[in-house]
Short mmCIF file of C-alpha atoms in Angstrom, two decimals:
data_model
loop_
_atom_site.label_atom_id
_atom_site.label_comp_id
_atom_site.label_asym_id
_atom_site.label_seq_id
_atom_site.Cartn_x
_atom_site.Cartn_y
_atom_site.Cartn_z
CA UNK A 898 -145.48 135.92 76.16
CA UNK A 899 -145.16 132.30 74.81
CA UNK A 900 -145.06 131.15 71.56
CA UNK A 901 -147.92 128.92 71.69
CA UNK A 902 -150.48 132.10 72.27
CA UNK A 903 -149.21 133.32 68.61
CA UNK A 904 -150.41 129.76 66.47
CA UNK A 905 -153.39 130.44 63.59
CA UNK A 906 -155.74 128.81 65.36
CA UNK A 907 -155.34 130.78 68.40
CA UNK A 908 -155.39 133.74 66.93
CA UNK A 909 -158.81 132.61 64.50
CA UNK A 910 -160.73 131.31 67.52
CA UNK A 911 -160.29 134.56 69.43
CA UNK A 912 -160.95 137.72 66.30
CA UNK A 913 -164.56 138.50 66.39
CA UNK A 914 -166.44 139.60 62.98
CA UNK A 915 -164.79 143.02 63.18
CA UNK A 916 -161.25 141.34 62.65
CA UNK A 917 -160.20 138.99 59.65
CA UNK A 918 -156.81 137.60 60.04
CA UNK A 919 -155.58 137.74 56.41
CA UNK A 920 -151.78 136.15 56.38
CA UNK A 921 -149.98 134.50 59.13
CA UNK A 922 -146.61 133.12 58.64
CA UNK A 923 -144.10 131.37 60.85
CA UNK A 924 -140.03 130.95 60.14
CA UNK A 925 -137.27 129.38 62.18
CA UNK A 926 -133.76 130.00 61.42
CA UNK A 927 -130.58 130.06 63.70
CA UNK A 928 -132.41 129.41 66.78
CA UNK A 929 -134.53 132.11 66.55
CA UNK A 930 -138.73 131.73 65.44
CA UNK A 931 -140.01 134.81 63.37
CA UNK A 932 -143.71 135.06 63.50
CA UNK A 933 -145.98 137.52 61.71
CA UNK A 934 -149.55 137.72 60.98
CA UNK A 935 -151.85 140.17 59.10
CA UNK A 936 -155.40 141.92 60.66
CA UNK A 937 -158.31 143.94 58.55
CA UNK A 938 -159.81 146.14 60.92
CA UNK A 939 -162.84 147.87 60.20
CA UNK A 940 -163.48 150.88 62.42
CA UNK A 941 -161.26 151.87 65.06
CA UNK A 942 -163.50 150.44 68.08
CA UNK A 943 -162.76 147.44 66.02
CA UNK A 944 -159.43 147.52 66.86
CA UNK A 945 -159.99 147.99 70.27
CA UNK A 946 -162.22 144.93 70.48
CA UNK A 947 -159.44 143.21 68.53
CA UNK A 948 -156.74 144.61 71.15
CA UNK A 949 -158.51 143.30 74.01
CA UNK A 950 -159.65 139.48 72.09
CA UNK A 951 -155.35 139.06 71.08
CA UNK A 952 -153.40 139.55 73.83
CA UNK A 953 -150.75 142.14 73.37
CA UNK A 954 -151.79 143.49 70.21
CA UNK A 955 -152.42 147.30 71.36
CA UNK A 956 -148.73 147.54 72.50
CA UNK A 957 -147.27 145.21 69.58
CA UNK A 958 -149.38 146.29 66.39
CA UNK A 959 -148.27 149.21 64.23
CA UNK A 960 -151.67 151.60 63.61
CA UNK A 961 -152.40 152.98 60.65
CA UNK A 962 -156.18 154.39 60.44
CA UNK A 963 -156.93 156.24 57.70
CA UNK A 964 -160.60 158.62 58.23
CA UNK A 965 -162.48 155.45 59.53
CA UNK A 966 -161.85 153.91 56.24
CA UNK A 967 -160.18 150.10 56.23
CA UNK A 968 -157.16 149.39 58.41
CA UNK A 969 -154.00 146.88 57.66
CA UNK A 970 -152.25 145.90 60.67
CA UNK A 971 -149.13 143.53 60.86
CA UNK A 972 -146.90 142.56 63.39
CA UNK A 973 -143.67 140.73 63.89
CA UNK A 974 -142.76 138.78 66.94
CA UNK A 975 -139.58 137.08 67.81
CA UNK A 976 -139.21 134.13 69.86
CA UNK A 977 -136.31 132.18 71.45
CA UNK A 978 -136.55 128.21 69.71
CA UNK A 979 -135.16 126.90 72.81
CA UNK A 980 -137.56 128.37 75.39
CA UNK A 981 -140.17 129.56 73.33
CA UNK A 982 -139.92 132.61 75.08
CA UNK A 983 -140.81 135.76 73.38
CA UNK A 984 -137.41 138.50 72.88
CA UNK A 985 -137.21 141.35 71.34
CA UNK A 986 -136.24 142.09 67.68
CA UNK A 987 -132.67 143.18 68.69
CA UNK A 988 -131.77 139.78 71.20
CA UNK A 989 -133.27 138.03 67.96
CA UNK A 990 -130.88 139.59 65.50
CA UNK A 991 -127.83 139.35 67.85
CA UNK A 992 -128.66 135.37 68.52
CA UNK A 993 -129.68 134.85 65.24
CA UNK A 994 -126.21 136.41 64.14
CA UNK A 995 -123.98 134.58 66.42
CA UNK A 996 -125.75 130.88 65.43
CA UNK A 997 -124.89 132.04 61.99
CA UNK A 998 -121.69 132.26 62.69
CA UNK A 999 -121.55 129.68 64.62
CA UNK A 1000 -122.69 127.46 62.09
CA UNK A 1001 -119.96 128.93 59.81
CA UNK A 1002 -117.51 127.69 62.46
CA UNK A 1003 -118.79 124.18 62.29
CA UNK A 1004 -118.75 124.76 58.81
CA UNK A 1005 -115.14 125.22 58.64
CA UNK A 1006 -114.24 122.84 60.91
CA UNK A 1007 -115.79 119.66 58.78
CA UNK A 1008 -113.30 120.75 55.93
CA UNK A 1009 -110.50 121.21 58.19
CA UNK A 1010 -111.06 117.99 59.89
CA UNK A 1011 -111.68 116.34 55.92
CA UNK A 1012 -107.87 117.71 55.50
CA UNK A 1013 -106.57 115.79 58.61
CA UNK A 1014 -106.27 119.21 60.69
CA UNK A 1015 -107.70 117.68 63.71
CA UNK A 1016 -106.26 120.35 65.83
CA UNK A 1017 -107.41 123.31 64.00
CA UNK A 1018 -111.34 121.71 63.20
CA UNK A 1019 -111.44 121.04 67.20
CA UNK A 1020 -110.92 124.28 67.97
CA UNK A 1021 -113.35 125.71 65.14
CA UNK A 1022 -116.08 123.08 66.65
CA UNK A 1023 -115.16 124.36 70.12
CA UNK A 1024 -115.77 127.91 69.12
CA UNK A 1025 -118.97 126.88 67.34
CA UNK A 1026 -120.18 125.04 70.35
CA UNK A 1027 -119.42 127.91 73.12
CA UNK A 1028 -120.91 130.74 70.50
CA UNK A 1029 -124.09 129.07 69.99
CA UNK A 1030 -127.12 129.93 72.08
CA UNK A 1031 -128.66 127.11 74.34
CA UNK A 1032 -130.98 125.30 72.37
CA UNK A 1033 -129.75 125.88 69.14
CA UNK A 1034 -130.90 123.16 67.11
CA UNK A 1035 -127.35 122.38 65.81
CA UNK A 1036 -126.17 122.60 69.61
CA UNK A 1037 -125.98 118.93 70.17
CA UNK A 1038 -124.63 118.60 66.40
CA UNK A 1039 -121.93 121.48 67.40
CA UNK A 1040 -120.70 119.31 70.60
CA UNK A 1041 -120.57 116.09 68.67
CA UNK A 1042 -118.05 117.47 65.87
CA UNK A 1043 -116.15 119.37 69.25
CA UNK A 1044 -115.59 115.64 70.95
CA UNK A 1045 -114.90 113.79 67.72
CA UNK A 1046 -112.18 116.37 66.82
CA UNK A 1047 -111.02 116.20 70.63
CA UNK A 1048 -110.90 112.41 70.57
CA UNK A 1049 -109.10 112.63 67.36
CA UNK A 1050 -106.02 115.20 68.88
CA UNK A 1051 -105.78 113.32 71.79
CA UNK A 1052 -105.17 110.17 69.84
CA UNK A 1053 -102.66 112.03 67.50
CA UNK A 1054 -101.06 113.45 70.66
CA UNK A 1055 -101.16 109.99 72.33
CA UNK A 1056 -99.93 108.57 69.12
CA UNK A 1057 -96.65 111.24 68.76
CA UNK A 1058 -96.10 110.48 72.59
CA UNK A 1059 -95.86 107.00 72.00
CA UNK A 1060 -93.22 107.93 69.12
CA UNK A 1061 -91.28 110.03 71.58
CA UNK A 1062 -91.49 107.62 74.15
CA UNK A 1063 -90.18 104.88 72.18
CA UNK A 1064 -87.64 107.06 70.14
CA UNK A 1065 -86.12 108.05 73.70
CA UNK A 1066 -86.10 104.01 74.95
CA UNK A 1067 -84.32 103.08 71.60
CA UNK A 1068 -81.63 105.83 72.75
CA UNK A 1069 -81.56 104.29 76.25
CA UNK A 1070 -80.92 101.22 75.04
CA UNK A 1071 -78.12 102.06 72.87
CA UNK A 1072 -76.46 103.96 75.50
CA UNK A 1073 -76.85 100.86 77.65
CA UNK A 1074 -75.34 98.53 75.53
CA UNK A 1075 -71.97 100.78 75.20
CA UNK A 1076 -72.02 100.31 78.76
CA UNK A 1077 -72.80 96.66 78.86
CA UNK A 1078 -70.75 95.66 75.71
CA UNK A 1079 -67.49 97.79 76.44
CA UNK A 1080 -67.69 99.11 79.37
CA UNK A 1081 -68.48 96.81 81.52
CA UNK A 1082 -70.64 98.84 83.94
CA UNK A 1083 -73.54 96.60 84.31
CA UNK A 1084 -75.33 98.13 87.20
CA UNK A 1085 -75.11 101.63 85.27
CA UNK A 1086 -76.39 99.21 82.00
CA UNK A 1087 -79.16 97.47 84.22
CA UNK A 1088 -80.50 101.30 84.39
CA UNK A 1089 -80.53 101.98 81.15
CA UNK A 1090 -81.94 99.23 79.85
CA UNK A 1091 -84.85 99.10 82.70
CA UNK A 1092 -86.00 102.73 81.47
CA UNK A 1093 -85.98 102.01 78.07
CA UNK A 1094 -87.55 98.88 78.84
CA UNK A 1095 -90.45 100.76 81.09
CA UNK A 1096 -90.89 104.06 78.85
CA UNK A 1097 -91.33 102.21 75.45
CA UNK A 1098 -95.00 101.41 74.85
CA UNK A 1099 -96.96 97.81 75.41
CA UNK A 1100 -96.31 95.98 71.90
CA UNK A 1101 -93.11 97.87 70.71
CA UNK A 1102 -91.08 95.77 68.61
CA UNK A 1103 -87.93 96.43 70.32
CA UNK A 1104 -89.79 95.65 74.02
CA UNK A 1105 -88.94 91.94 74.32
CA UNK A 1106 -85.26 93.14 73.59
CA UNK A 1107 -85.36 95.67 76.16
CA UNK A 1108 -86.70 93.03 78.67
CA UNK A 1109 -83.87 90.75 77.40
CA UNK A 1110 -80.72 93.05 78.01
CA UNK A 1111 -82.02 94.07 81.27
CA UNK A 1112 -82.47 90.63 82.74
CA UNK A 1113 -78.94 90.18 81.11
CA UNK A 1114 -77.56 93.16 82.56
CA UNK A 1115 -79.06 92.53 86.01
CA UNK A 1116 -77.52 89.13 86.28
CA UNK A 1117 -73.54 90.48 84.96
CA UNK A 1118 -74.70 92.96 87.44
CA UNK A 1119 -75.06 90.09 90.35
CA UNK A 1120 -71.96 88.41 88.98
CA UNK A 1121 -69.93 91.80 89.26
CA UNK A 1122 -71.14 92.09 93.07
CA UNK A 1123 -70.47 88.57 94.01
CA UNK A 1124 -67.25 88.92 92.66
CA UNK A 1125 -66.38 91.98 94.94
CA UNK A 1126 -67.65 89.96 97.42
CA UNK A 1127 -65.01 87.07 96.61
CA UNK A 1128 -62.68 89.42 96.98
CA UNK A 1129 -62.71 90.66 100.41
CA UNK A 1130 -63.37 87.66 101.76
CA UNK A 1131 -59.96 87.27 99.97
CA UNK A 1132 -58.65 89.52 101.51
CA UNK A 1133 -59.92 88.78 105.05
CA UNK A 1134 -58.40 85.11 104.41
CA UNK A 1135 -61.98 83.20 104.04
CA UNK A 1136 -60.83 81.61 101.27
CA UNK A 1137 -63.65 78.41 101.04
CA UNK A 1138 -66.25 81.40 101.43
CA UNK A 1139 -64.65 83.51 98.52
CA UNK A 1140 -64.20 80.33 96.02
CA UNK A 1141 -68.01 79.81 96.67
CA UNK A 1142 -68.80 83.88 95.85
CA UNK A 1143 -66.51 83.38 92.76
CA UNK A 1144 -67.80 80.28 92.01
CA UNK A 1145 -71.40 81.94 91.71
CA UNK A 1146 -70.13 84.85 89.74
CA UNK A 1147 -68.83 82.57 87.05
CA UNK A 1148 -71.47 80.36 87.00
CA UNK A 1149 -74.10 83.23 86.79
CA UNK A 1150 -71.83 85.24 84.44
CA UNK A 1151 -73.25 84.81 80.26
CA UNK A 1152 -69.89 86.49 79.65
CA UNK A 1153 -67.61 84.09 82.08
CA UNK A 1154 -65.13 86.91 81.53
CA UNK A 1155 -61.05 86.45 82.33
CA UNK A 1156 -61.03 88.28 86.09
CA UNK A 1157 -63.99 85.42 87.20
CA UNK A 1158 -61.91 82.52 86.08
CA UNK A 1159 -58.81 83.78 87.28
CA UNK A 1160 -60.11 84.80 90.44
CA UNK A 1161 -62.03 81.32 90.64
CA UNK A 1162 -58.57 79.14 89.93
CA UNK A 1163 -56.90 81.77 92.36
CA UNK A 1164 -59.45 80.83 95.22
CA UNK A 1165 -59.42 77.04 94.53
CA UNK A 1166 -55.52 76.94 94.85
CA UNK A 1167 -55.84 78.96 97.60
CA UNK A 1168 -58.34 76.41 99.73
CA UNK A 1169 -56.05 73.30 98.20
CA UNK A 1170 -53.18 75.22 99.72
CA UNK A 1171 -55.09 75.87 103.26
CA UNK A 1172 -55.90 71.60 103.02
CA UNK A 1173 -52.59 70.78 102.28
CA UNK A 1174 -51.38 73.18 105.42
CA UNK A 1175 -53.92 71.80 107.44
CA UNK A 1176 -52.99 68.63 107.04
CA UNK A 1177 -49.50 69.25 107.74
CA UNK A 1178 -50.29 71.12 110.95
CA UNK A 1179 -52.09 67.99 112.54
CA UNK A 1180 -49.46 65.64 111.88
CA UNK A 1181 -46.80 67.99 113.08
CA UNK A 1182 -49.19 68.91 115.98
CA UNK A 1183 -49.04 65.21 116.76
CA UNK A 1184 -45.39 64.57 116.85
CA UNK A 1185 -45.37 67.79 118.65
CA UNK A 1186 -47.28 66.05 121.23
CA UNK A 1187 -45.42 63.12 120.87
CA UNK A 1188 -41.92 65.00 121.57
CA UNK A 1189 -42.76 66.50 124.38
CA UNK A 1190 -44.04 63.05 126.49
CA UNK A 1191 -41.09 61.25 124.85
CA UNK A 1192 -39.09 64.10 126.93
CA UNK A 1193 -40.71 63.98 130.00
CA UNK A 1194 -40.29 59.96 130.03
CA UNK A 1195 -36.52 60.95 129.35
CA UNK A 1196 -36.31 59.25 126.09
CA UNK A 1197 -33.86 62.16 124.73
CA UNK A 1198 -33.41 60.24 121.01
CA UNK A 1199 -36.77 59.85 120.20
CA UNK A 1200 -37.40 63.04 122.38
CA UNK A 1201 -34.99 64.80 119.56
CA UNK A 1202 -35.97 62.90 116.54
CA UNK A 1203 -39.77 63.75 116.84
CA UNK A 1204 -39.02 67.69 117.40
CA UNK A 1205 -36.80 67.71 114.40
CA UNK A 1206 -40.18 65.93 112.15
CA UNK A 1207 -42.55 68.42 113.92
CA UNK A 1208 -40.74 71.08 113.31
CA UNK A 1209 -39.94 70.26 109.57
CA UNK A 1210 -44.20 69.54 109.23
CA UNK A 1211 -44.71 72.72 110.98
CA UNK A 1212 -42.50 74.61 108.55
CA UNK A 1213 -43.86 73.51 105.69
CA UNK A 1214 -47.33 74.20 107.09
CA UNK A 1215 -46.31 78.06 107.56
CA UNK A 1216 -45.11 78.26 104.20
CA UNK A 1217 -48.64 77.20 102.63
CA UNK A 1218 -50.45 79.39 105.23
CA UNK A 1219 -48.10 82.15 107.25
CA UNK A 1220 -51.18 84.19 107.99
CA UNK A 1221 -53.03 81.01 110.59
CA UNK A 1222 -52.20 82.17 113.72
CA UNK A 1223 -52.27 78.34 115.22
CA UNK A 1224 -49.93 77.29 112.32
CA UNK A 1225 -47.20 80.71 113.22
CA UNK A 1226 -47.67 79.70 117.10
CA UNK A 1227 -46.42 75.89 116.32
CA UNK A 1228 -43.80 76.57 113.59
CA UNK A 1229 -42.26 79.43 115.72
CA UNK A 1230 -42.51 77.16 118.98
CA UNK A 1231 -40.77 73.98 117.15
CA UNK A 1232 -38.04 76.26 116.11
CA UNK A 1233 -37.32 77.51 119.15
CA UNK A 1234 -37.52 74.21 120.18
CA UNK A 1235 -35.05 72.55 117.87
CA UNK A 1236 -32.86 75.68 118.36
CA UNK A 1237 -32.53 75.62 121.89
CA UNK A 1238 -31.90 71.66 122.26
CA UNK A 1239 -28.93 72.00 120.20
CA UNK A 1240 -27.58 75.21 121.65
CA UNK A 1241 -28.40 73.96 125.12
CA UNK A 1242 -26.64 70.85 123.68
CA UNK A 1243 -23.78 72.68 122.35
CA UNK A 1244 -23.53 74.25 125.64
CA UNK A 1245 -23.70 70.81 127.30
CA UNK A 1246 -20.54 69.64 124.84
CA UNK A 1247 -18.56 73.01 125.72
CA UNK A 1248 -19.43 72.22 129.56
CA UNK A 1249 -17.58 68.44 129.06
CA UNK A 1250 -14.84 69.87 127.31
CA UNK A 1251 -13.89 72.30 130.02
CA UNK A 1252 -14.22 69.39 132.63
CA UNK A 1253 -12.05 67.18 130.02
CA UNK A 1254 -9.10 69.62 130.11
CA UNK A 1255 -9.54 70.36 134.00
CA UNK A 1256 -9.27 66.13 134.16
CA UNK A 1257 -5.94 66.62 131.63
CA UNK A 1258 -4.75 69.37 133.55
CA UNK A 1259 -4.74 67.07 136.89
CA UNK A 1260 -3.21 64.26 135.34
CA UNK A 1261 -0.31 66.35 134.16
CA UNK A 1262 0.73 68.99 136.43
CA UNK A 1263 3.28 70.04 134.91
CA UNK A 1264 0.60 71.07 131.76
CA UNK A 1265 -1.77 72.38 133.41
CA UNK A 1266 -4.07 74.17 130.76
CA UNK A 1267 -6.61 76.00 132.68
CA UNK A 1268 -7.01 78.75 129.98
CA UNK A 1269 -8.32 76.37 127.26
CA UNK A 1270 -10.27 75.14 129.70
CA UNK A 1271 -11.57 78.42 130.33
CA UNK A 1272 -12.42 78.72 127.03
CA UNK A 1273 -14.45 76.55 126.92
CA UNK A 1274 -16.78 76.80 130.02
CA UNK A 1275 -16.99 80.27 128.48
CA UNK A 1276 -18.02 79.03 125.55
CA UNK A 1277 -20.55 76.86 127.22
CA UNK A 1278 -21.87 79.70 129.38
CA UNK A 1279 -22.43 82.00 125.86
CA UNK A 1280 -24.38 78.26 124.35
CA UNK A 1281 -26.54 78.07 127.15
CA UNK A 1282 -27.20 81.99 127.30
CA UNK A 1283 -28.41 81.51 123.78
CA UNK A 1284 -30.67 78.95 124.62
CA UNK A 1285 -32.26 80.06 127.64
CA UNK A 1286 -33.34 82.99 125.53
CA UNK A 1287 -35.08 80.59 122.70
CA UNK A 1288 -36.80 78.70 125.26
CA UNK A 1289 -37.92 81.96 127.65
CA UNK A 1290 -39.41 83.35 124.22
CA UNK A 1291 -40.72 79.09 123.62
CA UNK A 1292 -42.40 79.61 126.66
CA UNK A 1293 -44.89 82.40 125.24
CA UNK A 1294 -45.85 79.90 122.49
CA UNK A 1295 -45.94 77.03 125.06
CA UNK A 1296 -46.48 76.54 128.87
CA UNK A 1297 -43.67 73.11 128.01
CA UNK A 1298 -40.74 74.97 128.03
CA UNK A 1299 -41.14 75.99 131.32
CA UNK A 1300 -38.81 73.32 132.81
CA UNK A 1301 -36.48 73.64 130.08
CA UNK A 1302 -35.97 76.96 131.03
CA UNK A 1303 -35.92 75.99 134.56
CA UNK A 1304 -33.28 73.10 133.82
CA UNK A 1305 -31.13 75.55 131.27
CA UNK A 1306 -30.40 78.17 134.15
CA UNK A 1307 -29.77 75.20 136.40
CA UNK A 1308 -26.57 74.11 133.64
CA UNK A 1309 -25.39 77.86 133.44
CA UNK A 1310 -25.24 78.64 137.25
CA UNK A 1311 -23.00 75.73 137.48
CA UNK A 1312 -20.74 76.42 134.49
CA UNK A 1313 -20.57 79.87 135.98
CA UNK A 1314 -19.25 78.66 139.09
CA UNK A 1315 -16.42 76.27 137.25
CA UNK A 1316 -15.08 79.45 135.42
CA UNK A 1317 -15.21 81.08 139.06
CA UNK A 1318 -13.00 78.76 140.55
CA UNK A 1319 -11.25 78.02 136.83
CA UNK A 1320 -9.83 81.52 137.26
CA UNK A 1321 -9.31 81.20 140.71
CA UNK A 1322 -6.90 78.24 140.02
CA UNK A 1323 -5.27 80.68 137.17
CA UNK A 1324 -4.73 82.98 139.86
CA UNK A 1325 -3.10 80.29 142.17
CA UNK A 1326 -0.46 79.75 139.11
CA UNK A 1327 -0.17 83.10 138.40
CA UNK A 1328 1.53 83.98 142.08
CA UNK A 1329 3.25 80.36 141.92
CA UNK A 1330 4.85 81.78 138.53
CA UNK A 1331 5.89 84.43 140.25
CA UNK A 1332 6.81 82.65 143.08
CA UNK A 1333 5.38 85.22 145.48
CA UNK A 1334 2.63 84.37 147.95
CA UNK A 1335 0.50 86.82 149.18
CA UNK A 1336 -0.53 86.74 152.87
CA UNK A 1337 -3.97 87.37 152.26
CA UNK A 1338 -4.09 84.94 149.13
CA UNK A 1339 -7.76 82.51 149.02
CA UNK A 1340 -7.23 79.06 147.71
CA UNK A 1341 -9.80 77.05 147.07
CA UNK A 1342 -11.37 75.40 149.59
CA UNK A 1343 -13.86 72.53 147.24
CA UNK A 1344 -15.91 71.37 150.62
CA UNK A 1345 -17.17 74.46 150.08
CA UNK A 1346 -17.72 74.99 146.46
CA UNK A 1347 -21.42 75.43 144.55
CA UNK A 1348 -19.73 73.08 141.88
CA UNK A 1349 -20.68 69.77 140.49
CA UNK A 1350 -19.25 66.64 141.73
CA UNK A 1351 -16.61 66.26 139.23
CA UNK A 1352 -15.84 69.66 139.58
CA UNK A 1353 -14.79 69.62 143.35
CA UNK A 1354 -12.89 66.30 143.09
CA UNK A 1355 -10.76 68.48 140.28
CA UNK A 1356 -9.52 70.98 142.20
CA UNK A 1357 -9.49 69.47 145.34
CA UNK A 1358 -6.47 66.90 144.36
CA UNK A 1359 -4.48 70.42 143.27
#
């Protein structure tokens, strides 16, 4: 049954004369309409006809006849506000009771939410809201409070986040400036200082600060990797490449810290050096050049006189830069150069010596000195040893010294054969001393000696 069959009018247009409809009332509280309504009923068939004219009357009306005299009859119907929907007295009372306290909730929440206890009012507007029935007229009312309250704690709660956040990036950025600061770690700094920098809230007074030490940090942090960048390139001997890293650290450095300059001055002195070697390398390169045609066109002096220059260039080259390979290869190939010429030289003055004494030792028989002459061919032979091994090891540094080599072994097979027959001739005294001659004695015989020319005129007038 609906509410709208239950109005006065309804109820008036359908009693007949038998039925006068004395009170009818109508009350809505707590989502629940209470309607009663009062009948006189004159005789019992009245009440039958009045049973059949209001629909549901017989099963809703409480009887009370009394020996055909007058009869009263009132009933009390319950309806849902919502739906309009007729219930029953004891749904009424149990929605009627739980709107009721619903509306307490509500209640309760306005004065908690007066007091600032948005928390504790949201969750007395939430209880309101899910308690009440559908319909309720303070439903909507109910919800409203529920999502102000809500919007309210979620600000607070965005609000203390905020705080937290910002509390944590001020301690991020204080940890990051130790590190900046004094420790000098700016990549660990960079870190710090980009959190804080991304956790603090838009508009924080301390965010353009953040922003500032991180950009800082990120470029000491470049500086510090160029640096290390100098440095093995340092140590690999790319010294114009590593004065240009260094050179960008300092220049990119807010700081320009000690180890930057140092390592800058280091790398320019460095690269002046490697010029300065340079330089020296191609002029002693030339001369090298130079020595070695002056040589071939057998101008010995000049020959001599441009070795000695190279080599001193060369030198002074390797001392500026021992680690270039092309500079070692020169220096080590002049000095063996210079070395050799004056041992082979040496050798060459030993060699003329011997011949000297052999020439004395003609001219007076009766001195004949062939030991010191010995001597001294020995002497030559040990000279020319020494230099044949300074050009053979000249010869790995340059394809040149081939001849000399060639030319060196030529000089020390023929002093070798002058202290051959030098102790042959010792030999021949020896027995002549003695004055014993041996039948199967050897003298010399100089048409057939391996000798120089000097040499075999020598010993062919003894």
């Amino acid at each position: 049954m609906h509410i709208s069959e239950f109005t006065e009018e309804a109820l008036k247009s359908r009693c007949n004369w038998t039925i006068e409809l004395t009170e009818y009332k109508r009350r809505e509280e707590y989502g629940v309409v209470e309607i009663y309504f009062l009948l006189e009923i004159t005789a019992a068939a009245g009440l039958l006809s009045a049973a059949l004219i209001v629909p549901g009357l017989m099963y809703l009306a409480d009887q009370d006849f009394n020996e055909g005299r007058l009869t009263e009859v009132r009933r009390t119907h319950y309806f849902d506000a919502a739906s309009g929907e007729e219930i029953s007295k004891q749904q009424a009372e149990e929605q009627h009771s739980k709107n009721r306290q619903a509306y307490q909730l509500d209640k309760e929440g306005n004065q908690l939410y007066s007091q600032g206890k948005y928390q504790q009012s949201y969750d007395k507007f939430s209880a309101a809201y899910n308690m009440c029935s559908k319909g309720y007229r303070e439903e909507a009312r109910f919800k409203k409070n529920r999502d102000i309250a809500k919007n309210k704690v979620e600000a607070a709660e965005k609000l203390e986040a905020e705080k937290n956040a910002n509390r944590q990036a001020d301690q991020l950025y204080r940890e990051g400036l130790d590190l900046y600061k004094y420790g000098g770690k700016y990549k660990e700094a960079h870190e710090k200082f980009s959190k804080a920098y991304n956790l603090c809230t838009s508009g924080y007074s301390e965010e353009e600060k953040f922003k500032t030490y991180r950009d800082m940090a990120k470029k000491e942090m470049e500086a510090a990797n160029l640096n290390a960048d100098g440095d093995k390139l340092f140590q690999q001997g790319k010294f114009s490449e590593a004065l240009n890293r260094y050179q960008q650290a300092y220049d990119k450095s807010d700081f320009k810290p000690k180890l930057y300059s140092t390592n800058l001055n280091k790398a320019k002195a460095e690269v002046e050096k490697r010029k300065q070697a340079e330089n020296l390398r191609l002029q002693g390169k030339k001369l090298w050049d130079d020595a070695w045609c002056a040589e071939d066109e057998d101008k010995p002096e000049e020959a001599s006189r441009k070795f000695q220059e190279a080599n001193r260039l060369l030198q002074a080259a390797f001392e500026l830069a021992s680690d270039s390979r092309e500079i070692a290869r020169l220096s080590r190939a002049s000095s063996l150069k210079v070395e050799g010429n004056a041992l082979f030289n040496e050798g060459i003055r030993s060699q003329h010596e011997g011949v000297r004494l052999l020439e004395a030792a003609q001219r007076l028989k009766q001195q004949r000195d062939y030991r010191a002459a010995e001597g001294k061919f020995v002497e030559a032979k040990d000279k020319f040893n020494d230099c044949l091994v300074k050009f053979e090891q000249g010869c790995k540094c340059d394809s040149r010294f081939v001849p000399c080599v060639e030319f060196t072994r030529e000089q020390l097979e023929t002093v070798l054969e002058s202290i051959e027959q030098v102790q042959q001739l010792l030999l021949k005294e020896k027995f002549k001393g003695l004055n014993v001659r041996a039948a199967t004695s050897e003298s010399v015989d100089p048409a057939n000696s391996h000798s120089s020319r000097d040499f075999s005129e020598i010993f062919a007038s003894l």
